[in-house]
Tab-separated table of C-alpha atoms in Angstrom:
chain	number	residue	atom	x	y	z
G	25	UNK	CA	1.707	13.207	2.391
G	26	UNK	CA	1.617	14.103	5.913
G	27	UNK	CA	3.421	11.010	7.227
G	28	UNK	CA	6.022	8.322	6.163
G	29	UNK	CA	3.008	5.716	6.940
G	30	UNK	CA	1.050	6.987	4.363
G	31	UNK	CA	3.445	7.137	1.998
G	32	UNK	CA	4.143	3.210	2.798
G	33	UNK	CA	0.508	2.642	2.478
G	34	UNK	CA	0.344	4.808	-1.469
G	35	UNK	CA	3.330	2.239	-2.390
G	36	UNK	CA	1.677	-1.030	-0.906
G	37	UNK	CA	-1.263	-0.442	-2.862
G	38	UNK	CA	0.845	0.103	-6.495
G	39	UNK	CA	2.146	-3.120	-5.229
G	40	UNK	CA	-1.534	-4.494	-4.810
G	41	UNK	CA	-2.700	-3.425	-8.289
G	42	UNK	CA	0.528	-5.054	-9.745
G	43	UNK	CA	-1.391	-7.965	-8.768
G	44	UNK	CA	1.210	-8.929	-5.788
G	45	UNK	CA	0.412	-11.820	-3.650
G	46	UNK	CA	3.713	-11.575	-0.862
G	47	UNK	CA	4.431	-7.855	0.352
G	48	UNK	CA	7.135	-7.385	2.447
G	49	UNK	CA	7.648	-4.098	4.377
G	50	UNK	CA	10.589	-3.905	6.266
G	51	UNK	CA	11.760	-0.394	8.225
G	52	UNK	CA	15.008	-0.116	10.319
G	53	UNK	CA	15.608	2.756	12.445
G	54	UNK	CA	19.259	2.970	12.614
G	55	UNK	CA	19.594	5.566	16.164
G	56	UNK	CA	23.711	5.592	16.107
G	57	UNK	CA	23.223	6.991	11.972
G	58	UNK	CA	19.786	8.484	13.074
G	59	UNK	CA	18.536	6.870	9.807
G	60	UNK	CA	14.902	5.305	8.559
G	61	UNK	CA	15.499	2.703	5.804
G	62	UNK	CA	12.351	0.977	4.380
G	63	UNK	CA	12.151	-1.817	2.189
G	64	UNK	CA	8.962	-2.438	0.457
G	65	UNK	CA	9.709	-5.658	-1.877
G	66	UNK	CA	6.735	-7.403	-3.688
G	67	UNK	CA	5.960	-10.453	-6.134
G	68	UNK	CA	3.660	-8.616	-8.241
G	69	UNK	CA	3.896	-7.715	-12.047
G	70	UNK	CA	7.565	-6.097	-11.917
G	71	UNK	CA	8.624	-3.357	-14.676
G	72	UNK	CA	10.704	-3.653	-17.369
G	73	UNK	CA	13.949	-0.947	-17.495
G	74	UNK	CA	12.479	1.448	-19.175
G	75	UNK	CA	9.402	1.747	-16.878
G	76	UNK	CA	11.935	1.842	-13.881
G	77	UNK	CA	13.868	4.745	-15.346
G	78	UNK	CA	10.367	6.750	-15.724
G	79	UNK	CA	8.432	6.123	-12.552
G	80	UNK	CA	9.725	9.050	-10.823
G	81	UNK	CA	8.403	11.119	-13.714
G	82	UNK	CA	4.881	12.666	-12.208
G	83	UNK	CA	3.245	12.584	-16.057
G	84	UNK	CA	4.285	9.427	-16.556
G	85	UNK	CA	1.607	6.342	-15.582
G	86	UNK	CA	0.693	2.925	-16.558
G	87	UNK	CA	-3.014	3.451	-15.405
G	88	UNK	CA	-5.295	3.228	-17.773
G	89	UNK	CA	-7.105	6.398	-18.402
G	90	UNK	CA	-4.694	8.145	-16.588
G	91	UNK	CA	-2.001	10.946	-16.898
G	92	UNK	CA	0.257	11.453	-13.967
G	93	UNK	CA	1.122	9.226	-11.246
G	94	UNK	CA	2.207	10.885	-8.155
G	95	UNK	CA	3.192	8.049	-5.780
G	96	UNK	CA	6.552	7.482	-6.402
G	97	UNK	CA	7.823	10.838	-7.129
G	98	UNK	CA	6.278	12.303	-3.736
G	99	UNK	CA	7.720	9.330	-1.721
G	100	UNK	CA	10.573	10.486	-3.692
G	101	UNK	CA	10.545	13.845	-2.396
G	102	UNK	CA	10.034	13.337	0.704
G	103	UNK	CA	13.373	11.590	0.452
G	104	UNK	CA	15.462	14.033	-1.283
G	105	UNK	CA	14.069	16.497	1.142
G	106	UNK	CA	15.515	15.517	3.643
G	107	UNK	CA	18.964	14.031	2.421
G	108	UNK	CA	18.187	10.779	2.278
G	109	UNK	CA	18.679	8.464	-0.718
G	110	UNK	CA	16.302	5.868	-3.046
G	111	UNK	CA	16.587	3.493	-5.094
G	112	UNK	CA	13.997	1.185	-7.333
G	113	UNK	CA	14.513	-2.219	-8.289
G	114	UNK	CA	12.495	-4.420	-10.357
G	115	UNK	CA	12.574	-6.894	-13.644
G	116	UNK	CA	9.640	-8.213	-15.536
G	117	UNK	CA	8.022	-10.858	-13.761
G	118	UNK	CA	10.634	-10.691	-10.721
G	119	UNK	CA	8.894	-8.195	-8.387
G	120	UNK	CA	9.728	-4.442	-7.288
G	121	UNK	CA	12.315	-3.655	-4.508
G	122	UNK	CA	12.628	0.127	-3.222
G	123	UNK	CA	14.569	1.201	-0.831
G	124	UNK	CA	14.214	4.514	0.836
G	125	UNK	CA	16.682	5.908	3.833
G	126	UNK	CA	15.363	8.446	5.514
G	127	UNK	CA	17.544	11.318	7.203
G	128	UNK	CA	15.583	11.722	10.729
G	129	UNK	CA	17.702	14.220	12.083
G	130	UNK	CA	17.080	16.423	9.100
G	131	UNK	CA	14.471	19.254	9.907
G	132	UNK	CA	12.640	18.552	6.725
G	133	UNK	CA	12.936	14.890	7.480
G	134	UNK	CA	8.472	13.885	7.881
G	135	UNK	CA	7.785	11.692	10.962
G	136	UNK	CA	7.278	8.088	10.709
G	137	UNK	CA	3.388	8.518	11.798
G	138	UNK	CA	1.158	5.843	12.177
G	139	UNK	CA	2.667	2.574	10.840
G	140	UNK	CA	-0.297	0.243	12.756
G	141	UNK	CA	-2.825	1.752	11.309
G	142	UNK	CA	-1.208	1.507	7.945
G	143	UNK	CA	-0.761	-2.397	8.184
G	144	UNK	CA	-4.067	-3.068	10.101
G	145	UNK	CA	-6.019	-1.999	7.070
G	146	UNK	CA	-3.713	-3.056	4.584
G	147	UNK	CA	-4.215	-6.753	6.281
G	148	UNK	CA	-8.043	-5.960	7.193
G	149	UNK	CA	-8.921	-4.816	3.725
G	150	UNK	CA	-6.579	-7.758	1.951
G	151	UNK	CA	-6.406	-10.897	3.846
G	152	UNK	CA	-5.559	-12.253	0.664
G	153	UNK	CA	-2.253	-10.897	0.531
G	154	UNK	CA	0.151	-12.528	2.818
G	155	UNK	CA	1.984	-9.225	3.957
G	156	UNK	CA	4.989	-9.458	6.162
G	157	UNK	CA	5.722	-6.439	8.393
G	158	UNK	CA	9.379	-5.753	10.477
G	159	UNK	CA	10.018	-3.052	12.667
G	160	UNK	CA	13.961	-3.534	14.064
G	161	UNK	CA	15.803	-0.738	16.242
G	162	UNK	CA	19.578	-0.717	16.022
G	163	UNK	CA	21.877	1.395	17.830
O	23	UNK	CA	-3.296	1.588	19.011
O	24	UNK	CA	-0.011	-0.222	19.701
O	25	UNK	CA	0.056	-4.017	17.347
O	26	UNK	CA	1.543	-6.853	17.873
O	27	UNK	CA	2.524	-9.420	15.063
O	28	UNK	CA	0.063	-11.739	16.704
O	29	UNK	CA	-2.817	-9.934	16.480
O	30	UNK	CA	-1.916	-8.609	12.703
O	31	UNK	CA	-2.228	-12.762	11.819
O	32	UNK	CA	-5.146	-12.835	13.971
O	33	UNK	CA	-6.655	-9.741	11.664
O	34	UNK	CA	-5.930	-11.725	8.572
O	35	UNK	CA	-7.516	-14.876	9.632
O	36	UNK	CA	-10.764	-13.234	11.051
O	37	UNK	CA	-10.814	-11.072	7.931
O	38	UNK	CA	-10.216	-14.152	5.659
O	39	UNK	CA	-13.069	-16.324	7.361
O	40	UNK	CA	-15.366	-13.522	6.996
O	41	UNK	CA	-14.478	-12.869	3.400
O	42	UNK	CA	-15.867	-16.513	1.479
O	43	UNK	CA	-17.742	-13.570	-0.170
O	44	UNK	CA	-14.589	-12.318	-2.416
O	45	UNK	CA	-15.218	-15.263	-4.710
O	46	UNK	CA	-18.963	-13.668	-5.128
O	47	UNK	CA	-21.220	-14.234	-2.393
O	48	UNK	CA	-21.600	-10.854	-0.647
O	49	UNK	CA	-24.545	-8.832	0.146
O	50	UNK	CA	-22.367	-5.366	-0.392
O	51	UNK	CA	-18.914	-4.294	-1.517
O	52	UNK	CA	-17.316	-1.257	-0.109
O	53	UNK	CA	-14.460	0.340	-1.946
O	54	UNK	CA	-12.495	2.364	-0.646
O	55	UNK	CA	-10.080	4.333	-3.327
O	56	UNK	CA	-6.806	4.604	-2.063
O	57	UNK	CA	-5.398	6.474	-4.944
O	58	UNK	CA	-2.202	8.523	-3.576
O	59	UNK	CA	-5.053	11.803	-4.075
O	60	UNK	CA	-7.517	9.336	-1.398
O	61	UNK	CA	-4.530	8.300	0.584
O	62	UNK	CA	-3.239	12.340	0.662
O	63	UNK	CA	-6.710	13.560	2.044
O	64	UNK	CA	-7.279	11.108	4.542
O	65	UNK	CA	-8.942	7.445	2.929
O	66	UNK	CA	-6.782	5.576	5.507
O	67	UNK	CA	-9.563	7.122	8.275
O	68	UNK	CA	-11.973	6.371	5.780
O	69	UNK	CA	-11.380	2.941	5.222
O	70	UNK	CA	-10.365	2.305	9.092
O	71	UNK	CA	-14.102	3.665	9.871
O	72	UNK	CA	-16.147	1.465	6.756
O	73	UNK	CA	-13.832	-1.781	8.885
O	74	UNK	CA	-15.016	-0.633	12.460
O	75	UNK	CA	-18.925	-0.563	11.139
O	76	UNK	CA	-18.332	-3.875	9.443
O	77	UNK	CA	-17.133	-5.595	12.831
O	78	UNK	CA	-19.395	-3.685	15.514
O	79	UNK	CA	-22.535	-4.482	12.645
O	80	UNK	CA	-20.777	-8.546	12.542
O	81	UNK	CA	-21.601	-7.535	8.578
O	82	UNK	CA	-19.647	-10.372	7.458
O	83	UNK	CA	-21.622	-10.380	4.137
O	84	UNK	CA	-20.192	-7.366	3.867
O	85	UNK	CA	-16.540	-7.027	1.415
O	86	UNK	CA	-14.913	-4.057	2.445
O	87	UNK	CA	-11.550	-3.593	-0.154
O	88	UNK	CA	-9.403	-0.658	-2.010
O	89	UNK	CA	-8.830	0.174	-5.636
O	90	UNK	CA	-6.905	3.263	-6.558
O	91	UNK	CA	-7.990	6.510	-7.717
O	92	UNK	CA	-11.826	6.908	-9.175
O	93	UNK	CA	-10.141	9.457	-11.411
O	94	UNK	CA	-12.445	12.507	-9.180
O	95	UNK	CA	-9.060	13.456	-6.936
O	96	UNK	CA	-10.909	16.892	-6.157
O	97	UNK	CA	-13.674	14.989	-4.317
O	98	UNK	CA	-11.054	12.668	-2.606
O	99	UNK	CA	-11.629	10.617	-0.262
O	100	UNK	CA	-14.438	8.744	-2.099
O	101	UNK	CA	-15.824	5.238	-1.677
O	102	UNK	CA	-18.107	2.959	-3.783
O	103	UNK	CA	-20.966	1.259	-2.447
O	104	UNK	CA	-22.342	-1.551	-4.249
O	105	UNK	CA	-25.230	-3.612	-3.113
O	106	UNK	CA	-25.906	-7.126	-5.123
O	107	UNK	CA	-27.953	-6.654	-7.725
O	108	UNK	CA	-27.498	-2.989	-7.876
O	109	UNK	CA	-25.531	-0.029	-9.503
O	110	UNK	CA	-22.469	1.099	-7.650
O	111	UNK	CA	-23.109	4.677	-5.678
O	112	UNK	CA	-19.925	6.999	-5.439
O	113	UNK	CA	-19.870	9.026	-2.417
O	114	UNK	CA	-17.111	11.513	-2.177
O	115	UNK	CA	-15.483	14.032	0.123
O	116	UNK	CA	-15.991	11.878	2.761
O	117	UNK	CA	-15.428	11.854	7.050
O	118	UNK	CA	-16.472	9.436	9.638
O	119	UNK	CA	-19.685	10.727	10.228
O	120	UNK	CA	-20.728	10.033	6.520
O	121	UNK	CA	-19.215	7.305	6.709
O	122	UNK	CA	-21.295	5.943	9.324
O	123	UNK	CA	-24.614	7.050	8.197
O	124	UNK	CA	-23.360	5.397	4.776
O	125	UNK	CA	-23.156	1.971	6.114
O	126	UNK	CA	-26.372	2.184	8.598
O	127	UNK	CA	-28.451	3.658	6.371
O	128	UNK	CA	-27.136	2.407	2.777
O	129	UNK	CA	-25.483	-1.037	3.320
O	130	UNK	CA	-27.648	-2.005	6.174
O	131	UNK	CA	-30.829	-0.328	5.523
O	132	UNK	CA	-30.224	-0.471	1.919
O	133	UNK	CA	-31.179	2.546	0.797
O	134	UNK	CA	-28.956	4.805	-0.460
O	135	UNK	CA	-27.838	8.631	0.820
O	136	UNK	CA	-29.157	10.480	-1.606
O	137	UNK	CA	-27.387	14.156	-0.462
O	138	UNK	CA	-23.761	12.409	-0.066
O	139	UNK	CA	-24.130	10.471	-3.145
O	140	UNK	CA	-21.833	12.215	-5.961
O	141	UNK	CA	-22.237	9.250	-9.065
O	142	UNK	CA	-24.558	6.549	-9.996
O	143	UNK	CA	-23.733	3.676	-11.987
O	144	UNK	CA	-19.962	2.757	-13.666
O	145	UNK	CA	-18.709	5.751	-15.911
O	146	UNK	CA	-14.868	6.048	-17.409
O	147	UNK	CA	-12.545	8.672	-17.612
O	148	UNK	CA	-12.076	9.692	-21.504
């Protein structure tokens, strides 16, 4: 992926087909730690621990048909790449929390890219979905 | 384009009002497949373009959603038309000029683009 947006967008949508009806998507650009941290946190499906412990696995999927899943893993990536750190939460039933920081003074570190356009068609194409959408600066 | 939260709720709402036709009474649905292939080679464009010819058209008969990955990454980014009472088209490799003469000559005009058209009818990857 290009851009941190699109990677937000790849993860919204796993959310989506895990039949999710809140999405929250909350990024905090910390300026004094010159850190990104996103929360994505939905009600969908959830995983049990198993499933958790293999979604950063590229050959591992639930999709039907399928053989790899890249999402996670190249969100992942991204991450690592740039000294940052993740984390994946989620219980059958209870929803999926991950949490990415992001390293922006790293010179690997992607940038942010276009986060509007990433929640205008989110909310354009789903109006079902109630999705709910921070941006917060800190210094 | 710079968003505020108010107009993000006032997206929803239009979006919502226009959409009685997710429980079945649209003309056409438009998917666009936002696989993380799709997403990689550009379906956010895509599906930003098939929403700007569904407002400046006033097509609210007109679905426009996402699925993920048609399971054809190398022809990323793809979308499905289907018209009511027809077989869904798959067009793939797609920009905003296809995109366009997709929805003004296929979901408007209702017939379909034959030389963008990659797939007719539902088929399942074995």
């Amino acid at each position: 992926m290009e851009e941190i947006a699109l990677h937000i967008l790849d993860i919204v949508e796993n959310s989506i087909n895990a039949n999710a009806t809140q999405i929250g998507i909350a990024l905090v650009k910390d300026s004094s730690r010159k850190t990104l941290t996103i929360v994505i946190t939905d009600n969908g499906n959830g995983m049990v621990h198993d499933e958790v412990n293999r979604t950063l696995d590229p050959f591992y999927t639930t999709k039907e048909g399928k053989r790899i899943g890249l999402g996670l893993p190249l969100y992942a990536q991204s991450v690592r790449e740039c000294g940052g750190t993740f984390s994946i939460e989620s219980g059958t039933g209870s929803g999926t929390k991950i949490t990415a920081v992001f390293m922006l003074d790293h010179p690997d570190c992607k940038k942010i890219g276009d986060m509007d356009e990433t929640i205008y068609v989110l909310k354009a194409s789903h109006p079902e979905i109630e999705f709910n959408y921070t941006y917060e600066e800190v210094w | 384009m710079k968003l505020k939260p108010e107009d993000l709720d006032k997206i929803t709402e239009r979006m919502r009002s226009s959409t009685a036709l997710r429980e079945g009474a649209c003309r056409a649905k438009i998917t666009v497949h936002m696989g993380t292939c799709g997403i990689a080679t550009g379906a956010r464009g895509i599906l930003k373009a098939f929403l700007a010819k569904k407002e400046e058209n006033r097509a609210d008969d007109v679905l426009v959603t996402t699925s993920g990955c048609a399971g054809l990454c190398s022809h990323e980014p793809m979308a499905t038309i289907q018209l009511e009472g027809e077989p869904p088209v798959k067009y793939a490799e797609l920009t905003e000029e296809k995109v366009g003469r997709i929805f003004d000559e296929h979901v408007m005009g209702r017939k379909m683009v034959k030389e963008l058209a990659l797939a007719i009818g539902n088929e399942r990857i074995i």
